[in-house]
Coordinates of C-alpha atoms and ligand atoms in Angstrom, one line a residue:
X210 CA -132.0 8.0 79.7
X211 CA -132.1 4.5 78.2
X212 CA -134.3 1.6 79.4
X213 CA -133.5 -2.1 79.4
X214 CA -136.4 -4.6 79.0
X215 CA -136.5 -7.7 81.2
X216 CA -137.9 -11.0 80.2
X217 CA -140.9 -11.0 82.6
X218 CA -143.2 -8.0 82.7
X219 CA -146.8 -8.9 84.0
X220 CA -149.2 -6.0 83.7
X221 CA -150.4 -6.4 87.3
X222 CA -146.9 -5.5 88.5
X223 CA -147.1 -2.0 87.0
X224 CA -149.4 -0.9 89.8
X225 CA -148.1 -0.5 93.3
X226 CA -150.2 0.4 96.4
X227 CA -148.0 3.3 97.6
X228 CA -150.1 5.3 100.1
X229 CA -152.2 3.9 103.0
X230 CA -155.7 5.3 103.5
X231 CA -154.8 7.2 106.6
X232 CA -151.9 8.9 104.9
X233 CA -154.2 9.9 102.0
X234 CA -157.1 11.0 104.2
X235 CA -155.0 13.1 106.6
X236 CA -152.9 14.5 103.8
X237 CA -156.0 16.0 102.0
X238 CA -157.5 17.3 105.3
X239 CA -154.2 18.9 105.9
X240 CA -154.1 20.6 102.5
X241 CA -157.5 22.2 103.3
X242 CA -156.5 23.2 106.8
X243 CA -153.1 24.6 105.7
X244 CA -154.6 26.7 102.9
X245 CA -157.3 28.2 105.2
X246 CA -155.0 28.7 108.1
X247 CA -152.5 30.5 106.0
X248 CA -155.2 32.8 104.4
X249 CA -156.9 33.5 107.8
X250 CA -153.5 34.0 109.4
X251 CA -152.6 36.6 106.9
X252 CA -155.9 38.4 107.8
X253 CA -154.8 38.4 111.4
X254 CA -151.3 39.7 110.5
X255 CA -152.9 42.6 108.5
X256 CA -154.5 43.8 111.8
X257 CA -151.0 44.6 113.1
X258 CA -148.5 44.2 110.3
X259 CA -145.3 44.1 112.3
X260 CA -143.4 41.4 114.1
X261 CA -141.1 41.7 117.1
X262 CA -138.6 39.8 119.3
X263 CA -139.5 39.5 123.0
X264 CA -142.6 40.7 124.9
X265 CA -143.3 44.2 123.5
X266 CA -145.1 45.3 120.4
X267 CA -144.5 49.0 119.7
X268 CA -143.8 50.1 116.2
X269 CA -140.2 51.2 117.2
X270 CA -138.0 48.1 116.5
X271 CA -139.9 45.5 114.4
X272 CA -138.0 42.5 113.1
X273 CA -140.4 42.6 110.1
X274 CA -143.0 45.2 109.0
X275 CA -145.2 45.8 106.0
X276 CA -146.4 49.4 105.7
X277 CA -147.8 51.9 103.3
X278 CA -146.6 55.5 103.2
X279 CA -146.8 58.6 101.1
X280 CA -143.9 59.6 98.9
X281 CA -143.4 62.1 96.1
X282 CA -144.5 59.2 93.7
X283 CA -147.7 58.6 95.6
X284 CA -148.6 55.8 98.0
X285 CA -145.8 53.2 98.2
X286 CA -145.7 49.8 99.9
X287 CA -142.6 49.2 102.0
X288 CA -141.5 45.9 103.6
X289 CA -138.7 46.1 106.2
X290 CA -136.8 42.9 107.2
X291 CA -134.2 43.4 109.9
X292 CA -133.8 47.1 108.9
X293 CA -133.4 46.3 105.2
X294 CA -136.1 48.1 103.3
X295 CA -137.8 46.8 100.1
X296 CA -140.2 48.6 97.8
X297 CA -143.1 46.1 97.5
X298 CA -145.8 48.4 96.0
X299 CA -148.5 46.4 94.2
X300 CA -148.1 43.3 96.3
X301 CA -147.3 44.1 100.0
X302 CA -148.3 47.3 101.7
X303 CA -150.2 48.7 98.8
X304 CA -152.1 46.7 96.3
X305 CA -155.0 47.3 93.9
X306 CA -158.5 46.2 94.8
X307 CA -161.4 46.5 92.3
X308 CA -159.2 49.0 90.4
X309 CA -158.6 51.1 93.5
X310 CA -155.4 51.6 95.6
X311 CA -155.7 49.7 98.8
X312 CA -153.4 50.1 101.8
X313 CA -153.1 46.8 103.4
X314 CA -150.1 44.5 104.2
X315 CA -151.3 41.4 102.3
X316 CA -153.6 41.8 99.3
X317 CA -157.3 40.8 99.5
X318 CA -156.9 37.8 97.3
X319 CA -154.7 36.0 99.9
X320 CA -156.7 36.7 103.0
X321 CA -159.9 35.2 104.5
X322 CA -162.2 37.0 104.5
X323 CA -161.0 39.2 101.6
X324 CA -162.0 42.5 103.4
X325 CA -160.4 43.6 106.6
X326 CA -162.2 41.7 109.5
X327 CA -159.9 40.5 112.3
X328 CA -162.7 38.8 114.3
X329 CA -163.9 36.6 111.4
X330 CA -160.3 35.8 110.4
X331 CA -159.6 34.6 114.0
X332 CA -162.7 32.4 114.0
X333 CA -161.6 30.7 110.8
X334 CA -158.1 30.4 112.1
X335 CA -159.0 28.8 115.4
X336 CA -161.5 26.4 113.9
X337 CA -159.0 25.0 111.3
X338 CA -156.2 25.1 113.9
X339 CA -158.0 22.6 116.1
X340 CA -159.0 20.5 113.0
X341 CA -155.3 20.5 112.0
X342 CA -154.3 19.4 115.5
X343 CA -156.8 16.5 115.6
X344 CA -155.8 15.4 112.1
X345 CA -152.1 15.6 113.1
X346 CA -152.8 13.4 116.1
X347 CA -154.5 10.7 113.9
X348 CA -151.6 10.7 111.5
X349 CA -149.1 10.6 114.4
X350 CA -150.7 7.7 116.3
X351 CA -151.3 5.7 113.1
X352 CA -147.8 6.5 111.8
X353 CA -146.2 5.1 115.1
X354 CA -148.5 2.1 115.3
X355 CA -148.0 1.1 111.6
X356 CA -144.3 1.9 111.7
X357 CA -144.9 4.3 108.7
X358 CA -142.3 6.8 110.0
X359 CA -139.5 4.3 110.6
X360 CA -140.3 2.3 107.4
X361 CA -141.1 5.0 104.8
X362 CA -139.8 8.3 106.1
X363 CA -136.6 7.4 107.9
X364 CA -133.7 7.0 105.4
X365 CA -131.5 4.0 105.8
X366 CA -127.7 4.5 106.0
X367 CA -127.3 3.3 102.4
X368 CA -129.9 5.8 101.2
X369 CA -128.1 8.6 103.1
X370 CA -124.8 7.7 101.4
X371 CA -126.5 8.3 98.0
X372 CA -127.7 11.8 98.9
X373 CA -125.3 13.6 96.5
X374 CA -126.3 11.3 93.6
X375 CA -130.0 12.0 94.4
X376 CA -129.5 15.8 94.4
X377 CA -127.8 15.6 90.9
X378 CA -130.7 13.3 89.6
X379 CA -133.3 15.8 91.0
X380 CA -131.5 18.8 89.4
X381 CA -131.6 16.9 86.1
X382 CA -135.2 16.0 86.6
X383 CA -134.5 12.3 86.5
X384 CA -137.0 10.4 88.7
X385 CA -136.9 6.7 89.6
X386 CA -139.1 4.1 87.9
X387 CA -139.8 0.4 88.5
X388 CA -138.9 -1.0 92.0
X389 CA -136.9 2.1 93.0
X390 CA -140.1 4.2 92.7
X391 CA -141.8 2.2 95.5
X392 CA -140.0 4.2 98.2
X393 CA -139.7 8.0 98.7
X394 CA -136.2 9.1 97.7
X395 CA -133.8 10.3 100.4
X396 CA -134.5 14.0 99.6
X397 CA -138.3 13.5 100.0
X398 CA -137.7 11.5 103.2
X399 CA -135.6 14.2 104.8
X400 CA -137.9 17.0 103.7
X401 CA -141.1 15.2 104.9
X402 CA -139.3 14.4 108.2
X403 CA -138.5 18.1 108.6
X404 CA -142.1 19.2 107.8
X405 CA -143.8 16.5 110.0
X406 CA -141.5 16.5 113.0
X407 CA -140.1 20.1 113.1
X408 CA -142.2 22.6 111.1
X409 CA -145.7 21.4 112.0
X410 CA -144.9 20.9 115.7
X411 CA -143.4 24.4 115.8
X412 CA -146.6 25.9 114.2
X413 CA -148.8 24.2 116.8
X414 CA -146.6 25.0 119.8
X415 CA -146.1 28.7 118.9
X416 CA -149.9 28.9 118.1
X417 CA -150.7 27.5 121.5
X418 CA -148.2 30.0 123.1
X419 CA -150.1 32.9 121.6
X420 CA -153.4 31.6 123.0
X421 CA -153.9 33.3 126.4
X422 CA -156.1 30.4 127.8
X423 CA -153.4 27.8 127.0
X424 CA -150.4 29.7 128.2
X425 CA -152.0 30.6 131.5
X426 CA -152.4 26.8 132.0
X427 CA -148.9 26.0 130.6
X428 CA -146.7 29.2 131.2
X429 CA -143.6 27.2 130.3
X430 CA -144.5 27.7 126.7
X431 CA -143.8 31.5 127.0
X432 CA -140.4 30.7 128.6
X433 CA -139.7 28.1 125.9
X434 CA -140.2 30.6 123.0
X435 CA -138.9 33.7 124.7
X436 CA -142.2 35.7 125.0
X437 CA -145.4 36.0 123.1
X438 CA -144.0 38.3 120.4
X439 CA -141.1 36.0 119.6
X440 CA -143.6 33.1 119.4
X441 CA -145.6 35.2 116.9
X442 CA -142.5 35.9 114.9
X443 CA -141.5 32.2 114.8
X444 CA -145.2 31.3 113.9
X445 CA -145.0 33.6 110.9
X446 CA -141.5 32.6 109.8
X447 CA -142.4 28.9 109.9
X448 CA -145.7 29.6 108.0
X449 CA -143.5 31.2 105.3
X450 CA -141.1 28.2 105.3
X451 CA -144.0 25.8 104.9
X452 CA -145.4 27.9 102.1
X453 CA -142.0 27.6 100.3
X454 CA -142.1 23.8 100.9
X455 CA -145.6 23.6 99.4
X456 CA -144.4 25.5 96.3
X457 CA -141.4 23.2 95.7
X458 CA -143.6 20.1 96.6
X459 CA -146.2 21.1 94.0
X460 CA -143.5 21.7 91.3
X461 CA -142.0 18.2 92.1
X462 CA -145.5 16.7 91.9
X463 CA -146.0 18.3 88.5
X464 CA -142.6 17.5 86.9
X465 CA -142.4 13.9 88.2
X466 CA -145.7 12.8 86.7
X467 CA -148.7 14.8 87.8
X468 CA -151.5 12.3 87.1
X469 CA -149.6 9.3 88.5
X470 CA -148.8 11.3 91.7
X471 CA -152.3 12.6 92.1
X472 CA -153.9 9.2 91.5
X473 CA -151.6 7.6 94.1
X474 CA -152.5 10.3 96.7
X475 CA -156.2 9.8 96.0
X476 CA -156.6 6.0 95.4
X477 CA -153.3 4.7 96.8
X478 CA -152.2 3.1 93.4
X479 CA -149.0 4.3 91.7
X480 CA -147.9 3.2 88.3
X481 CA -144.3 2.1 88.4
X482 CA -143.9 2.2 84.7
X483 CA -143.0 -1.0 82.8
X484 CA -141.6 -3.2 85.6
X485 CA -139.2 -4.6 83.1
X486 CA -137.7 -1.2 82.5
X487 CA -134.8 -0.1 84.6
X488 CA -133.1 3.3 84.3
X489 CA -129.6 2.9 83.3
X490 CA -128.7 6.6 82.9
Ligands
LIG235 C1 -149.8 25.3 109.3 C2 -150.7 25.9 110.0 C3 -150.8 27.4 110.3 C4 -150.5 28.5 109.6 C5 -150.0 28.5 108.1 C6 -150.7 29.6 110.4 C7 -150.5 31.0 110.1 C8 -150.6 32.0 110.9 C9 -150.3 33.4 110.5 C10 -149.7 33.9 109.2 C11 -150.7 34.2 111.6 C12 -150.6 35.7 111.7 C13 -149.4 36.0 112.5 C14 -149.7 37.2 113.4 O1 -149.8 38.3 112.8 O2 -150.0 37.0 114.6 C15 -151.2 33.3 112.7 C16 -151.7 33.8 113.9 C17 -152.1 32.9 114.9 N1 -152.1 31.5 114.8 FE1 -151.6 30.4 113.3 N2 -151.1 29.2 111.7 C18 -151.2 27.8 111.7 C19 -151.5 27.0 112.7 C20 -151.9 27.4 113.9 C21 -152.3 26.5 115.0 C22 -152.2 25.0 114.9 C23 -152.6 27.3 116.1 C24 -153.1 26.9 117.4 C25 -153.0 25.7 117.9 C26 -152.5 28.7 115.6 C27 -152.8 29.8 116.4 C28 -152.6 31.1 116.1 C29 -152.8 32.2 117.0 C30 -153.3 32.1 118.4 C31 -152.5 33.4 116.2 C32 -152.6 34.8 116.7 C33 -154.0 35.2 116.7 C34 -154.2 36.6 117.2 O3 -153.2 37.4 117.4 O4 -155.4 37.0 117.3 N3 -152.1 28.7 114.3 N4 -151.2 32.0 112.2
LIG236 C1 -152.8 20.5 96.3 C2 -151.7 20.5 97.0 C3 -150.9 19.2 97.2 C4 -150.7 18.1 96.4 C5 -151.3 17.9 94.9 C6 -149.9 17.2 97.0 C7 -149.5 15.9 96.5 C8 -148.7 15.0 97.2 C9 -148.3 13.7 96.7 C10 -148.6 13.2 95.3 C11 -147.6 13.1 97.7 C12 -146.9 11.8 97.5 C13 -145.5 12.0 97.0 C14 -145.0 10.7 96.4 O1 -145.7 9.7 96.4 O2 -143.8 10.8 95.9 C15 -147.6 14.0 98.8 C16 -147.0 13.6 100.0 C17 -146.9 14.5 101.1 N1 -147.3 15.8 101.1 FE1 -148.4 16.7 99.7 N2 -149.5 17.7 98.3 C18 -150.2 18.9 98.4 C19 -150.1 19.8 99.5 C20 -149.4 19.5 100.6 C21 -149.3 20.4 101.8 C22 -150.1 21.8 101.8 C23 -148.5 19.8 102.7 C24 -148.1 20.3 104.0 C25 -148.0 21.6 104.3 C26 -148.1 18.5 102.1 C27 -147.3 17.6 102.8 C28 -147.0 16.4 102.3 C29 -146.3 15.4 103.1 C30 -145.7 15.6 104.6 C31 -146.2 14.2 102.4 C32 -145.6 12.8 102.8 C33 -146.8 12.1 103.5 C34 -146.4 10.7 104.1 O3 -146.1 9.8 103.4 O4 -146.5 10.6 105.4 N3 -148.6 18.4 100.9 N4 -148.2 15.1 98.5

């Protein structure tokens, strides 16, 4: 990738205020909530490590289950997804804990608390669930009032037309610099829209559907999601999708300039590179 210098390049123009205080604050509160909700959620899952469609939860026809059982090779971990069985010994079903074999769906290092304790896991989960809901409301109200969603997350028609070029650039790990780096690229915009307006609302709504107090007040939630067990299945699948998003998100933060990205999400200021440089590759 070559770069072409321009005649004017004042140092002050290198820096661009990319993220507003509310985006930064709610983003980091969300990082804490998401991590603790995932870990306490996996503790809750471990108490009954099978998911179903509909209303009933017997171990007969799970859509997904993680179990340990005895075989001629000893204790093995087995994960079954839609009747397809996978040997997941060492990670799911059976893992090692302090040098000992432990029979539990998710291993101790990904759950809160690390030992099996459903009641404590639920307390953590519900506390951070309400914090996440409050945080999401602040982000939503501010995002609408400041036109952040329409201005920064919604791609323009011209940006959508360039989606193929953007995918190729991403695969080649080419990231914009200069003025082009002031905006999220179209792949970021579409992904953030999916996360903010589809995945998080689904997490919150299915979580509320599983809460007896809420769904006795709003029974329509159970109809909407086709029963409590289906809501639980969707809650788990969306949690898994969000975890994949976070892994890709972190890889992109790393490869597209880790310090610059982190500084911008902490202080707001992003270094555009030499403003006189324009990518010509
Ligand atoms: C991104 C945020 C969240 C993640 C990653 C997450 C993850 C999980 C996971 C993995 C489970 C275990 C599934 C199961 O076995 O039942 C769970 C259960 C649950 N979650 Fe969440 N959750 C999140 C947000 C929420 C929110 C916002 C609420 C409520 C408003 C909520 C309410 C619940 C309830 C009620 C349960 C079942 C608890 C029980 O059966 O005792 N979750 N969550
Ligand atoms: C330690 C973990 C994380 C780091 C270091 C991180 C870093 C960042 C950075 C640097 C940006 C700005 C991207 C840019 O300017 O191009 C960003 C935006 C964003 N991140 Fe994260 N992130 C983390 C975790 C998460 C998690 C857990 C979620 C949600 C599950 C999330 C959701 C988002 C969203 C939705 C945006 C766009 C926000 C907006 O402009 O409204 N991030 N993140």
